[in-house]
PDB file of C-alpha atoms in Angstrom:
ATOM      1  CA  MET A   1    -112.182  11.611 189.874  1.00  0.00           C
ATOM      2  CA  GLU A   2    -111.767  14.897 188.110  1.00  0.00           C
ATOM      3  CA  HIS A   3    -109.747  17.544 189.890  1.00  0.00           C
ATOM      4  CA  SER A   4    -108.256  20.920 189.193  1.00  0.00           C
ATOM      5  CA  ARG A   5    -106.010  22.560 191.757  1.00  0.00           C
ATOM      6  CA  ARG A   6    -106.050  26.308 192.344  1.00  0.00           C
ATOM      7  CA  SER A   7    -104.257  28.460 194.850  1.00  0.00           C
ATOM      8  CA  PHE A   8    -105.381  31.795 196.212  1.00  0.00           C
ATOM      9  CA  THR A   9    -104.132  34.658 198.349  1.00  0.00           C
ATOM     10  CA  GLY A  10    -105.721  37.490 200.259  1.00  0.00           C
ATOM     11  CA  VAL A  11    -108.117  35.302 202.209  1.00  0.00           C
ATOM     12  CA  SER A  12    -108.657  36.509 205.766  1.00  0.00           C
ATOM     13  CA  SER A  13    -110.026  33.383 207.485  1.00  0.00           C
ATOM     14  CA  ASN A  14    -110.470  29.632 207.240  1.00  0.00           C
ATOM     15  CA  LEU A  15    -114.187  30.188 206.682  1.00  0.00           C
ATOM     16  CA  GLU A  16    -113.540  32.488 203.723  1.00  0.00           C
ATOM     17  CA  ALA A  17    -111.107  29.928 202.280  1.00  0.00           C
ATOM     18  CA  ASP A  18    -113.663  27.126 202.711  1.00  0.00           C
ATOM     19  CA  LEU A  19    -116.419  29.160 201.043  1.00  0.00           C
ATOM     20  CA  THR A  20    -114.137  30.205 198.183  1.00  0.00           C
ATOM     21  CA  SER A  21    -113.039  26.610 197.596  1.00  0.00           C
ATOM     22  CA  LEU A  22    -116.639  25.402 197.627  1.00  0.00           C
ATOM     23  CA  CYS A  23    -117.602  28.126 195.146  1.00  0.00           C
ATOM     24  CA  TRP A  24    -114.733  27.180 192.809  1.00  0.00           C
ATOM     25  CA  SER A  25    -115.637  23.498 193.036  1.00  0.00           C
ATOM     26  CA  ALA A  26    -119.273  24.186 192.223  1.00  0.00           C
ATOM     27  CA  LYS A  27    -118.360  26.385 189.255  1.00  0.00           C
ATOM     28  CA  ASP A  28    -115.927  23.782 187.934  1.00  0.00           C
ATOM     29  CA  LEU A  29    -118.474  20.967 188.231  1.00  0.00           C
ATOM     30  CA  HIS A  30    -121.042  23.134 186.457  1.00  0.00           C
ATOM     31  CA  THR A  31    -118.512  23.796 183.677  1.00  0.00           C
ATOM     32  CA  LEU A  32    -118.130  20.013 183.334  1.00  0.00           C
ATOM     33  CA  HIS A  33    -121.928  19.878 182.823  1.00  0.00           C
ATOM     34  CA  TRP A  34    -122.675  17.963 186.009  1.00  0.00           C
ATOM     35  CA  ASN A  35    -126.299  18.557 187.000  1.00  0.00           C
ATOM     36  CA  ARG A  36    -126.721  16.486 190.155  1.00  0.00           C
ATOM     37  CA  VAL A  37    -124.017  16.794 192.781  1.00  0.00           C
ATOM     38  CA  ILE A  38    -123.346  16.003 196.406  1.00  0.00           C
ATOM     39  CA  MET A  39    -120.683  18.294 197.827  1.00  0.00           C
ATOM     40  CA  GLU A  40    -119.002  16.929 200.947  1.00  0.00           C
ATOM     41  CA  ILE A  41    -117.336  19.431 203.244  1.00  0.00           C
ATOM     42  CA  SER A  42    -115.693  18.929 206.612  1.00  0.00           C
ATOM     43  CA  SER A  43    -116.640  22.302 208.103  1.00  0.00           C
ATOM     44  CA  ALA A  44    -119.998  22.660 209.839  1.00  0.00           C
ATOM     45  CA  HIS A  45    -119.153  26.361 210.136  1.00  0.00           C
ATOM     46  CA  THR A  46    -119.202  26.668 206.328  1.00  0.00           C
ATOM     47  CA  LEU A  47    -122.645  25.100 206.081  1.00  0.00           C
ATOM     48  CA  GLU A  48    -123.824  27.408 208.876  1.00  0.00           C
ATOM     49  CA  ALA A  49    -122.618  30.419 206.875  1.00  0.00           C
ATOM     50  CA  LEU A  50    -124.463  29.212 203.757  1.00  0.00           C
ATOM     51  CA  ASN A  51    -127.680  28.630 205.692  1.00  0.00           C
ATOM     52  CA  ASN A  52    -127.477  31.798 207.814  1.00  0.00           C
ATOM     53  CA  PRO A  53    -125.572  34.440 205.838  1.00  0.00           C
ATOM     54  CA  GLN A  54    -126.936  37.228 208.034  1.00  0.00           C
ATOM     55  CA  TRP A  55    -124.706  35.928 210.866  1.00  0.00           C
ATOM     56  CA  PHE A  56    -121.591  36.614 208.762  1.00  0.00           C
ATOM     57  CA  PRO A  57    -121.949  40.171 207.373  1.00  0.00           C
ATOM     58  CA  GLY A  58    -118.223  40.485 206.638  1.00  0.00           C
ATOM     59  CA  LEU A  59    -118.442  37.568 204.212  1.00  0.00           C
ATOM     60  CA  SER A  60    -121.740  38.457 202.559  1.00  0.00           C
ATOM     61  CA  ASN A  61    -120.264  38.754 199.044  1.00  0.00           C
ATOM     62  CA  THR A  62    -118.345  35.478 199.309  1.00  0.00           C
ATOM     63  CA  ILE A  63    -121.378  33.675 200.713  1.00  0.00           C
ATOM     64  CA  GLU A  64    -123.649  35.055 197.984  1.00  0.00           C
ATOM     65  CA  ARG A  65    -121.226  34.023 195.214  1.00  0.00           C
ATOM     66  CA  THR A  66    -121.015  30.537 196.710  1.00  0.00           C
ATOM     67  CA  ARG A  67    -124.786  30.214 197.032  1.00  0.00           C
ATOM     68  CA  GLN A  68    -125.252  31.329 193.410  1.00  0.00           C
ATOM     69  CA  ALA A  69    -122.703  28.758 192.233  1.00  0.00           C
ATOM     70  CA  LEU A  70    -124.486  25.995 194.172  1.00  0.00           C
ATOM     71  CA  ASN A  71    -127.896  27.037 192.817  1.00  0.00           C
ATOM     72  CA  CYS A  72    -126.812  26.407 189.200  1.00  0.00           C
ATOM     73  CA  PHE A  73    -127.380  22.656 189.563  1.00  0.00           C
ATOM     74  CA  GLN A  74    -130.556  20.710 188.959  1.00  0.00           C
ATOM     75  CA  ASN A  75    -129.919  18.966 192.298  1.00  0.00           C
ATOM     76  CA  CYS A  76    -127.229  19.941 194.774  1.00  0.00           C
ATOM     77  CA  TYR A  77    -126.680  18.753 198.316  1.00  0.00           C
ATOM     78  CA  VAL A  78    -123.989  20.038 200.660  1.00  0.00           C
ATOM     79  CA  GLU A  79    -123.235  17.585 203.436  1.00  0.00           C
ATOM     80  CA  VAL A  80    -120.886  17.913 206.391  1.00  0.00           C
ATOM     81  CA  VAL A  81    -118.725  14.818 206.815  1.00  0.00           C
ATOM     82  CA  ASN A  82    -115.853  13.865 209.083  1.00  0.00           C
ATOM     83  CA  ILE A  83    -112.465  15.008 207.769  1.00  0.00           C
ATOM     84  CA  THR A  84    -111.366  11.373 207.516  1.00  0.00           C
ATOM     85  CA  THR A  85    -114.129  10.788 204.962  1.00  0.00           C
ATOM     86  CA  ASN A  86    -112.361  13.119 202.547  1.00  0.00           C
ATOM     87  CA  ARG A  87    -108.897  11.563 202.790  1.00  0.00           C
ATOM     88  CA  VAL A  88    -108.106  12.170 199.121  1.00  0.00           C
ATOM     89  CA  ALA A  89    -108.978  15.874 199.332  1.00  0.00           C
ATOM     90  CA  GLU A  90    -106.968  16.158 202.542  1.00  0.00           C
ATOM     91  CA  LYS A  91    -103.920  14.518 200.942  1.00  0.00           C
ATOM     92  CA  ILE A  92    -104.148  16.848 197.954  1.00  0.00           C
ATOM     93  CA  ALA A  93    -104.264  19.867 200.294  1.00  0.00           C
ATOM     94  CA  VAL A  94    -101.262  18.554 202.245  1.00  0.00           C
ATOM     95  CA  SER A  95     -99.404  17.964 198.975  1.00  0.00           C
ATOM     96  CA  VAL A  96     -99.650  21.698 198.283  1.00  0.00           C
ATOM     97  CA  THR A  97     -99.081  23.124 201.758  1.00  0.00           C
ATOM     98  CA  LYS A  98     -96.434  20.748 203.130  1.00  0.00           C
ATOM     99  CA  ASP A  99     -94.992  18.845 200.170  1.00  0.00           C
ATOM    100  CA  GLY A 100     -94.713  21.888 197.901  1.00  0.00           C
ATOM    101  CA  ARG A 101     -96.504  20.380 194.894  1.00  0.00           C
ATOM    102  CA  PHE A 102     -97.520  23.678 193.341  1.00  0.00           C
ATOM    103  CA  GLN A 103     -97.865  22.556 189.731  1.00  0.00           C
ATOM    104  CA  SER A 104    -101.489  22.594 188.614  1.00  0.00           C
ATOM    105  CA  TYR A 105    -102.909  19.505 187.023  1.00  0.00           C
ATOM    106  CA  ILE A 106    -106.126  18.031 185.771  1.00  0.00           C
ATOM    107  CA  ALA A 107    -106.328  14.310 186.354  1.00  0.00           C
ATOM    108  CA  ARG A 108    -108.812  11.637 185.503  1.00  0.00           C
ATOM    109  CA  GLY A 109    -108.344   8.797 187.945  1.00  0.00           C
ATOM    110  CA  GLY A 110    -106.242  10.975 190.218  1.00  0.00           C
ATOM    111  CA  PRO A 111    -102.482  11.364 190.544  1.00  0.00           C
ATOM    112  CA  SER A 112    -100.555   8.100 190.889  1.00  0.00           C
ATOM    113  CA  TRP A 113     -99.393   8.928 194.422  1.00  0.00           C
ATOM    114  CA  LEU A 114    -103.066   8.706 195.513  1.00  0.00           C
ATOM    115  CA  ASN A 115    -103.785   5.293 193.958  1.00  0.00           C
ATOM    116  CA  ASP A 116    -103.580   3.372 197.260  1.00  0.00           C
ATOM    117  CA  THR A 117    -105.874   5.839 199.051  1.00  0.00           C
ATOM    118  CA  ASN A 118    -108.369   5.818 196.171  1.00  0.00           C
ATOM    119  CA  PHE A 119    -108.440   2.023 196.162  1.00  0.00           C
ATOM    120  CA  GLU A 120    -108.887   1.807 199.960  1.00  0.00           C
ATOM    121  CA  ASP A 121    -111.660   4.400 199.946  1.00  0.00           C
ATOM    122  CA  ALA A 122    -113.478   2.657 197.095  1.00  0.00           C
ATOM    123  CA  SER A 123    -113.196  -0.702 198.860  1.00  0.00           C
ATOM    124  CA  ASN A 124    -114.498   0.656 202.167  1.00  0.00           C
ATOM    125  CA  SER A 125    -117.241   2.889 200.788  1.00  0.00           C
ATOM    126  CA  PRO A 126    -120.709   1.992 202.132  1.00  0.00           C
ATOM    127  CA  SER A 127    -122.393   3.536 199.105  1.00  0.00           C
ATOM    128  CA  THR A 128    -121.694   5.072 195.749  1.00  0.00           C
ATOM    129  CA  TYR A 129    -123.282   8.235 194.411  1.00  0.00           C
ATOM    130  CA  PRO A 130    -124.049   8.174 190.697  1.00  0.00           C
ATOM    131  CA  ARG A 131    -123.168  11.243 188.699  1.00  0.00           C
TER     132      ARG A 131
END
């Protein structure tokens, strides 16, 4: 796992936050020279905005930036998954919003407080996606 945490302000909706986060993630993965990615998101509304930007005129700039970031890859898939599938991402988000862990970090292998979750997820995973 490679992760970089950012925080942002001035976002007017959950959809805008989801699109902005997806854009940042795509840009960061591109910076790491990943060429084939599968991005898992838990918001069907976000995928709907990417596929039908004309339905969301107030977010046209954010949607366009996100689409451009996703189009930088040789292969890129965005899949909607159940929130429980992304337990690690959810715990990281909770660590910022409820636990007050505001210090940024870059971790390989993840922070130690996620070791149990990482191990459980790896043990229960039906498949593995190569990088």
